Short mmCIF file of C-alpha atoms in Angstrom, two decimals:
data_model
loop_
_atom_site.label_atom_id
_atom_site.label_comp_id
_atom_site.label_asym_id
_atom_site.label_seq_id
_atom_site.Cartn_x
_atom_site.Cartn_y
_atom_site.Cartn_z
CA UNK A 1 131.12 87.39 206.73
CA UNK A 2 127.75 86.25 205.62
CA UNK A 3 127.80 88.75 202.80
CA UNK A 4 131.21 87.53 201.65
CA UNK A 5 129.95 83.96 201.73
CA UNK A 6 126.89 84.89 199.67
CA UNK A 7 129.01 86.73 197.12
CA UNK A 8 131.35 83.78 196.80
CA UNK A 9 128.39 81.43 196.36
CA UNK A 10 126.87 83.71 193.71
CA UNK A 11 130.12 83.90 191.76
CA UNK A 12 130.55 80.16 192.00
CA UNK A 13 126.95 79.64 190.84
CA UNK A 14 127.52 82.02 187.87
CA UNK A 15 130.67 80.19 186.86
CA UNK A 16 128.94 76.85 187.02
CA UNK A 17 125.99 78.25 185.04
CA UNK A 18 128.31 79.56 182.29
CA UNK A 19 130.07 76.20 182.14
CA UNK A 20 126.71 74.48 181.81
CA UNK A 21 125.65 76.88 179.04
CA UNK A 22 128.89 76.25 177.19
CA UNK A 23 128.44 72.54 177.57
CA UNK A 24 124.86 72.80 176.27
CA UNK A 25 125.92 74.81 173.25
CA UNK A 26 128.76 72.43 172.54
CA UNK A 27 126.28 69.56 172.68
CA UNK A 28 123.97 71.37 170.24
CA UNK A 29 126.86 72.10 167.86
CA UNK A 30 127.91 68.51 168.03
CA UNK A 31 124.36 67.34 167.38
CA UNK A 32 123.90 69.72 164.44
CA UNK A 33 127.14 68.74 162.81
CA UNK A 34 126.51 65.06 163.31
CA UNK A 35 125.66 62.70 160.47
CA UNK A 36 122.44 61.90 162.25
CA UNK A 37 121.31 65.55 162.14
CA UNK A 38 122.12 65.84 158.41
CA UNK A 39 120.30 62.63 157.70
CA UNK A 40 117.30 63.85 159.72
CA UNK A 41 117.18 67.14 157.83
CA UNK A 42 117.50 65.42 154.45
CA UNK A 43 114.75 62.99 155.25
CA UNK A 44 112.50 65.69 156.61
CA UNK A 45 112.94 67.85 153.50
CA UNK A 46 112.35 64.88 151.21
CA UNK A 47 109.21 63.90 153.04
CA UNK A 48 105.72 65.19 152.12
CA UNK A 49 105.79 66.95 155.43
CA UNK A 50 108.12 69.66 154.08
CA UNK A 51 105.81 70.30 151.10
CA UNK A 52 102.86 70.46 153.42
CA UNK A 53 104.64 72.86 155.74
CA UNK A 54 105.60 75.16 152.88
CA UNK A 55 102.10 74.95 151.44
CA UNK A 56 100.51 75.83 154.75
CA UNK A 57 102.93 78.68 155.24
CA UNK A 58 102.14 80.13 151.82
CA UNK A 59 98.43 79.67 152.39
CA UNK A 60 98.46 81.46 155.69
CA UNK A 61 99.10 85.05 156.66
CA UNK A 62 102.86 84.57 156.63
CA UNK A 63 103.26 85.79 153.04
CA UNK A 64 101.29 88.95 153.78
CA UNK A 65 103.33 89.57 156.90
CA UNK A 66 106.58 89.05 155.00
CA UNK A 67 105.41 91.35 152.21
CA UNK A 68 104.48 94.01 154.76
CA UNK A 69 107.87 93.77 156.42
CA UNK A 70 109.68 93.78 153.07
CA UNK A 71 107.88 97.00 152.20
CA UNK A 72 108.25 98.50 155.70
CA UNK A 73 111.99 97.94 155.93
CA UNK A 74 112.60 98.79 152.24
CA UNK A 75 114.23 95.45 151.71
CA UNK A 76 113.97 95.55 147.95
CA UNK A 77 115.38 99.06 147.73
CA UNK A 78 118.29 98.19 149.97
CA UNK A 79 118.92 95.04 148.01
CA UNK A 80 118.84 96.92 144.71
CA UNK A 81 121.16 99.61 146.10
CA UNK A 82 123.60 96.99 147.17
CA UNK A 83 123.38 95.16 143.86
CA UNK A 84 123.96 98.40 141.98
CA UNK A 85 126.84 99.39 144.26
CA UNK A 86 128.51 96.05 143.73
CA UNK A 87 127.88 96.28 139.95
CA UNK A 88 126.19 92.93 140.19
CA UNK A 89 123.19 94.14 138.31
CA UNK A 90 125.32 95.66 135.58
CA UNK A 91 127.24 92.42 135.11
CA UNK A 92 124.02 90.45 135.09
CA UNK A 93 122.48 92.71 132.44
CA UNK A 94 125.69 92.57 130.39
CA UNK A 95 125.73 88.85 130.59
CA UNK A 96 122.10 88.57 129.54
CA UNK A 97 122.52 91.03 126.69
CA UNK A 98 125.72 89.54 125.33
CA UNK A 99 124.88 85.92 125.95
CA UNK A 100 123.12 83.66 123.49
CA UNK A 101 120.28 83.09 125.90
CA UNK A 102 118.56 86.34 125.07
CA UNK A 103 118.57 85.63 121.33
CA UNK A 104 117.34 82.12 121.95
CA UNK A 105 114.56 83.32 124.23
CA UNK A 106 113.61 86.13 121.85
CA UNK A 107 113.53 83.68 118.94
CA UNK A 108 111.39 81.26 120.87
CA UNK A 109 109.01 83.99 122.00
CA UNK A 110 108.80 85.47 118.50
CA UNK A 111 108.16 82.08 116.99
CA UNK A 112 105.40 81.36 119.45
CA UNK A 113 103.87 84.80 118.97
CA UNK A 114 103.95 84.53 115.18
CA UNK A 115 102.41 81.09 115.30
CA UNK A 116 99.52 82.20 117.43
CA UNK A 117 96.22 82.87 115.70
CA UNK A 118 95.37 85.40 118.37
CA UNK A 119 98.16 87.69 117.19
CA UNK A 120 96.86 87.77 113.63
CA UNK A 121 93.32 88.26 114.87
CA UNK A 122 94.61 91.19 116.92
CA UNK A 123 96.56 92.60 113.96
CA UNK A 124 93.48 92.36 111.77
CA UNK A 125 91.37 93.98 114.45
CA UNK A 126 93.85 96.84 114.85
CA UNK A 127 94.25 97.31 111.09
CA UNK A 128 90.49 97.61 110.67
CA UNK A 129 89.99 99.89 113.63
CA UNK A 130 88.59 103.35 112.80
CA UNK A 131 91.57 105.07 114.44
CA UNK A 132 94.08 103.32 112.19
CA UNK A 133 92.09 103.74 108.98
CA UNK A 134 91.53 107.38 109.85
CA UNK A 135 95.23 107.88 110.50
CA UNK A 136 96.13 106.25 107.17
CA UNK A 137 93.60 108.31 105.24
CA UNK A 138 94.76 111.46 107.05
CA UNK A 139 98.32 110.65 106.05
CA UNK A 140 97.21 110.24 102.44
CA UNK A 141 95.31 113.51 102.49
CA UNK A 142 98.25 115.25 104.10
CA UNK A 143 100.56 113.97 101.36
CA UNK A 144 98.13 115.14 98.67
CA UNK A 145 97.93 118.50 100.43
CA UNK A 146 101.69 118.80 100.42
CA UNK A 147 101.81 118.05 96.69
CA UNK A 148 99.05 120.59 96.05
CA UNK A 149 100.88 123.24 98.10
CA UNK A 150 104.02 122.65 96.05
CA UNK A 151 102.12 122.84 92.77
CA UNK A 152 100.38 126.05 93.85
CA UNK A 153 103.63 127.72 94.86
CA UNK A 154 105.23 126.89 91.53
CA UNK A 155 102.16 127.94 89.56
CA UNK A 156 102.09 131.29 91.37
CA UNK A 157 105.74 131.83 90.47
CA UNK A 158 104.97 130.89 86.89
CA UNK A 159 102.04 133.32 86.87
CA UNK A 160 104.23 136.15 88.06
CA UNK A 161 107.01 135.34 85.61
CA UNK A 162 104.60 135.06 82.67
CA UNK A 163 102.93 138.36 83.54
CA UNK A 164 106.23 140.17 83.90
CA UNK A 165 107.28 138.83 80.50
CA UNK A 166 103.96 139.83 78.91
CA UNK A 167 104.13 143.31 80.41
CA UNK A 168 107.70 143.77 79.28
CA UNK A 169 106.72 142.67 75.77
CA UNK A 170 103.83 145.14 75.72
CA UNK A 171 105.99 147.83 77.39
CA UNK A 172 103.59 148.12 80.29
CA UNK A 173 104.63 148.94 83.84
CA UNK A 174 104.77 145.96 86.18
CA UNK A 175 101.59 145.26 88.06
CA UNK A 176 101.70 145.70 91.82
CA UNK A 177 98.27 144.37 92.59
CA UNK A 178 98.05 141.15 90.67
CA UNK A 179 101.54 139.84 91.24
CA UNK A 180 101.96 137.53 94.21
CA UNK B 1 74.16 167.03 95.38
CA UNK B 2 77.31 165.21 96.35
CA UNK B 3 79.94 164.08 93.91
CA UNK B 4 79.27 160.43 94.76
CA UNK B 5 75.62 160.79 93.92
CA UNK B 6 76.48 162.18 90.45
CA UNK B 7 78.15 158.94 89.38
CA UNK B 8 75.97 156.13 88.06
CA UNK B 9 74.99 153.48 90.58
CA UNK B 10 76.78 150.74 88.64
CA UNK B 11 80.06 152.66 88.80
CA UNK B 12 79.64 153.23 92.51
CA UNK B 13 78.93 149.53 93.08
CA UNK B 14 82.00 148.63 91.06
CA UNK B 15 84.16 151.07 93.03
CA UNK B 16 82.85 149.78 96.30
CA UNK B 17 83.51 146.21 95.22
CA UNK B 18 87.06 147.11 94.30
CA UNK B 19 87.56 148.88 97.64
CA UNK B 20 86.23 145.91 99.57
CA UNK B 21 88.34 143.50 97.56
CA UNK B 22 91.61 145.37 97.78
CA UNK B 23 93.18 142.56 99.77
CA UNK B 24 91.83 139.91 97.44
CA UNK B 25 94.39 138.10 95.34
CA UNK B 26 93.42 137.23 91.81
CA UNK B 27 94.68 134.04 90.30
CA UNK B 28 96.90 133.98 87.26
CA UNK B 29 96.88 132.11 84.00
CA UNK B 30 99.07 129.15 84.93
CA UNK B 31 97.23 128.40 88.18
CA UNK B 32 93.90 128.59 86.41
CA UNK B 33 95.15 126.45 83.54
CA UNK B 34 96.24 123.74 86.00
CA UNK B 35 92.85 123.85 87.71
CA UNK B 36 91.16 123.62 84.33
CA UNK B 37 93.36 120.67 83.35
CA UNK B 38 92.31 118.83 86.52
CA UNK B 39 88.66 119.52 85.72
CA UNK B 40 89.15 118.40 82.13
CA UNK B 41 90.69 115.17 83.41
CA UNK B 42 87.73 114.56 85.73
CA UNK B 43 85.23 115.29 82.95
CA UNK B 44 87.04 113.10 80.43
CA UNK B 45 87.58 110.18 82.82
CA UNK B 46 83.89 110.10 83.72
CA UNK B 47 82.88 110.49 80.07
CA UNK B 48 85.25 107.77 78.90
CA UNK B 49 84.05 105.40 81.63
CA UNK B 50 80.40 105.97 80.73
CA UNK B 51 81.08 105.83 76.99
CA UNK B 52 83.06 102.62 77.45
CA UNK B 53 80.25 101.01 79.44
CA UNK B 54 77.66 102.05 76.85
CA UNK B 55 79.87 100.90 73.97
CA UNK B 56 80.31 97.49 75.63
CA UNK B 57 76.59 97.16 76.11
CA UNK B 58 75.87 98.20 72.51
CA UNK B 59 78.56 95.90 71.10
CA UNK B 60 76.62 92.78 72.11
CA UNK B 61 73.51 93.99 70.31
CA UNK B 62 73.16 93.99 66.53
CA UNK B 63 72.32 97.60 65.92
CA UNK B 64 72.03 99.15 62.43
CA UNK B 65 74.60 101.74 61.41
CA UNK B 66 72.02 104.50 61.38
CA UNK B 67 71.20 103.86 65.02
CA UNK B 68 74.91 103.82 65.77
CA UNK B 69 75.23 107.25 64.25
CA UNK B 70 72.27 108.51 66.22
CA UNK B 71 73.74 107.07 69.40
CA UNK B 72 77.03 108.80 68.66
CA UNK B 73 75.22 112.10 68.16
CA UNK B 74 73.33 111.61 71.41
CA UNK B 75 76.58 110.73 73.15
CA UNK B 76 78.21 113.88 71.82
CA UNK B 77 75.30 116.00 72.97
CA UNK B 78 75.36 114.35 76.38
CA UNK B 79 79.07 115.07 76.63
CA UNK B 80 78.43 118.76 75.95
CA UNK B 81 75.63 118.78 78.53
CA UNK B 82 77.79 116.95 81.04
CA UNK B 83 80.74 119.33 80.53
CA UNK B 84 78.58 122.44 80.77
CA UNK B 85 76.61 121.03 83.69
CA UNK B 86 79.81 120.27 85.54
CA UNK B 87 81.05 123.85 85.41
CA UNK B 88 77.66 125.49 85.83
CA UNK B 89 76.85 123.36 88.87
CA UNK B 90 80.12 123.95 90.65
CA UNK B 91 80.46 127.64 89.76
CA UNK B 92 76.90 128.46 90.79
CA UNK B 93 77.02 126.53 94.06
CA UNK B 94 80.42 126.64 95.73
CA UNK B 95 82.23 128.66 93.07
CA UNK B 96 84.84 125.94 93.05
CA UNK B 97 85.21 123.01 90.73
CA UNK B 98 87.31 120.11 92.04
CA UNK B 99 90.30 121.49 90.11
CA UNK B 100 89.71 124.93 91.59
CA UNK B 101 89.53 123.39 95.03
CA UNK B 102 92.88 121.75 94.56
CA UNK B 103 94.40 125.03 93.36
CA UNK B 104 92.53 127.04 96.01
CA UNK B 105 90.73 129.39 93.67
CA UNK B 106 87.11 130.44 93.32
CA UNK B 107 85.03 132.04 90.60
CA UNK B 108 82.93 134.92 91.93
CA UNK B 109 81.07 137.87 90.50
CA UNK B 110 83.22 140.93 89.86
CA UNK B 111 81.31 142.79 92.57
CA UNK B 112 81.58 139.85 94.94
CA UNK B 113 79.10 137.10 95.56
CA UNK B 114 78.13 133.81 94.03
CA UNK B 115 77.40 133.32 90.36
CA UNK B 116 73.86 132.56 89.30
CA UNK B 117 73.31 129.51 87.14
CA UNK B 118 72.63 131.71 84.14
CA UNK B 119 75.81 133.70 84.60
CA UNK B 120 77.76 130.47 85.07
CA UNK B 121 76.32 129.11 81.83
CA UNK B 122 77.23 132.35 80.05
CA UNK B 123 80.75 132.05 81.40
CA UNK B 124 81.03 128.55 79.93
CA UNK B 125 79.90 129.91 76.55
CA UNK B 126 82.33 132.85 76.75
CA UNK B 127 85.10 130.50 77.85
CA UNK B 128 84.56 128.47 74.70
CA UNK B 129 84.53 131.64 72.60
CA UNK B 130 87.74 132.85 74.26
CA UNK B 131 89.44 129.57 73.37
CA UNK B 132 88.47 129.63 69.70
CA UNK B 133 90.96 132.30 68.46
CA UNK B 134 93.98 130.17 69.38
CA UNK B 135 93.36 130.78 73.09
CA UNK B 136 93.96 134.48 72.60
CA UNK B 137 90.87 135.22 74.65
CA UNK B 138 92.81 134.22 77.74
CA UNK B 139 95.72 136.57 77.03
CA UNK B 140 94.18 139.54 78.91
CA UNK B 141 94.70 137.56 82.13
CA UNK B 142 98.40 138.36 81.77
CA UNK B 143 97.96 142.13 81.70
CA UNK B 144 94.66 142.91 83.37
CA UNK B 145 94.92 144.32 86.91
CA UNK B 146 92.34 141.84 88.12
CA UNK B 147 93.69 139.04 85.97
CA UNK B 148 90.52 138.73 83.97
CA UNK B 149 90.26 136.91 80.67
CA UNK B 150 87.87 137.82 77.92
CA UNK B 151 85.28 135.42 79.32
CA UNK B 152 85.63 136.99 82.77
CA UNK B 153 85.11 140.47 81.39
CA UNK B 154 82.07 139.41 79.38
CA UNK B 155 80.52 137.38 82.21
CA UNK B 156 81.42 139.92 84.90
CA UNK B 157 83.43 137.46 86.98
CA UNK B 158 86.83 137.24 88.61
CA UNK B 159 88.88 134.31 89.83
CA UNK B 160 90.14 134.86 93.36
CA UNK B 161 92.42 132.95 95.65
CA UNK B 162 90.78 131.11 98.51
CA UNK B 163 92.73 131.89 101.68
CA UNK B 164 94.09 128.86 103.46
CA UNK B 165 92.07 127.88 106.51
CA UNK B 166 94.40 126.94 109.33
CA UNK B 167 93.42 124.17 111.75
CA UNK B 168 93.10 126.81 114.49
CA UNK B 169 90.72 128.88 112.38
CA UNK B 170 88.78 125.72 111.55
CA UNK B 171 88.34 125.15 115.29
CA UNK B 172 87.12 128.72 115.65
CA UNK B 173 90.10 129.95 117.64
CA UNK B 174 91.27 133.53 117.15
CA UNK B 175 94.62 133.99 115.42
CA UNK B 176 97.68 133.96 117.64
CA UNK B 177 96.34 131.42 120.07
CA UNK B 178 99.05 128.81 120.61
CA UNK B 179 97.99 125.21 120.11
CA UNK B 180 97.06 123.43 123.31
#
């Protein structure tokens, strides 16, 4: 009897507790969706307090902890896999490549780079570097070598032809030793 | 007494030289003519540059005609000395003039070895003599087994091909070693 009474009381208590939880959650939902809550959030985010909070968070160990977790749980890899699976990345790349933004950005970058004195200083430095001058001179020597090889081959043929003709004219047997 | 000992020493030396040089390739008339043309160009360009500089210097001075004539004679003599010195120097040192280097040929003694300065000078003289009868002194190059001209025969020289030195050989690697 006592046990049955306790069980009934426990069940009744549980039901009341669930009702109270539901009521609490409903109250929270109502508060969050209220104009007052939106206004409070907007004001908080517009206040210097939000900047300060973000600044402090970035200053502190939070970033390191996030980075560690991102690496530990392979967040970037999973994200990339998903983006590739969904062809999001492909579309994004297509859009960038076919859109006018890329040309505009490239033009702007090129213009800035060409206008910079540092670039021309660098070009001059590279052009005068021993490696480059050596490569250019080696290229020149290699070209001259190629020409010389061609001339030698033709002159050897001419030698052989001339000697054959001379030997024929003098009715001598062809030379086996001197001919190339 | 052996048969070898009955032959004169000079003949034996000649035979030995020919045995040793069996794999040597002698250069023909056209190849040698091209090398000579390159040398002639070098000699003439230097001579013209020097003569031009001297003529410019002399032109601003009022020099009597007699002195002009003497200067011309001195210039002519210097040209002969310069031309002879060019060949003698190169033949007696490396055996290769710049033209010969381009065409990969070398002037050596018939028995092998470098020319002495005296022999090189004699070769220059014989070369001139060979050119006098309408270049007929060079005709033996076409029919001689060792491709010798009259000047070669008289000076005891031959013109041989300089084998090409591969980059691997230049590094001292044995043949057949693949490049790293």
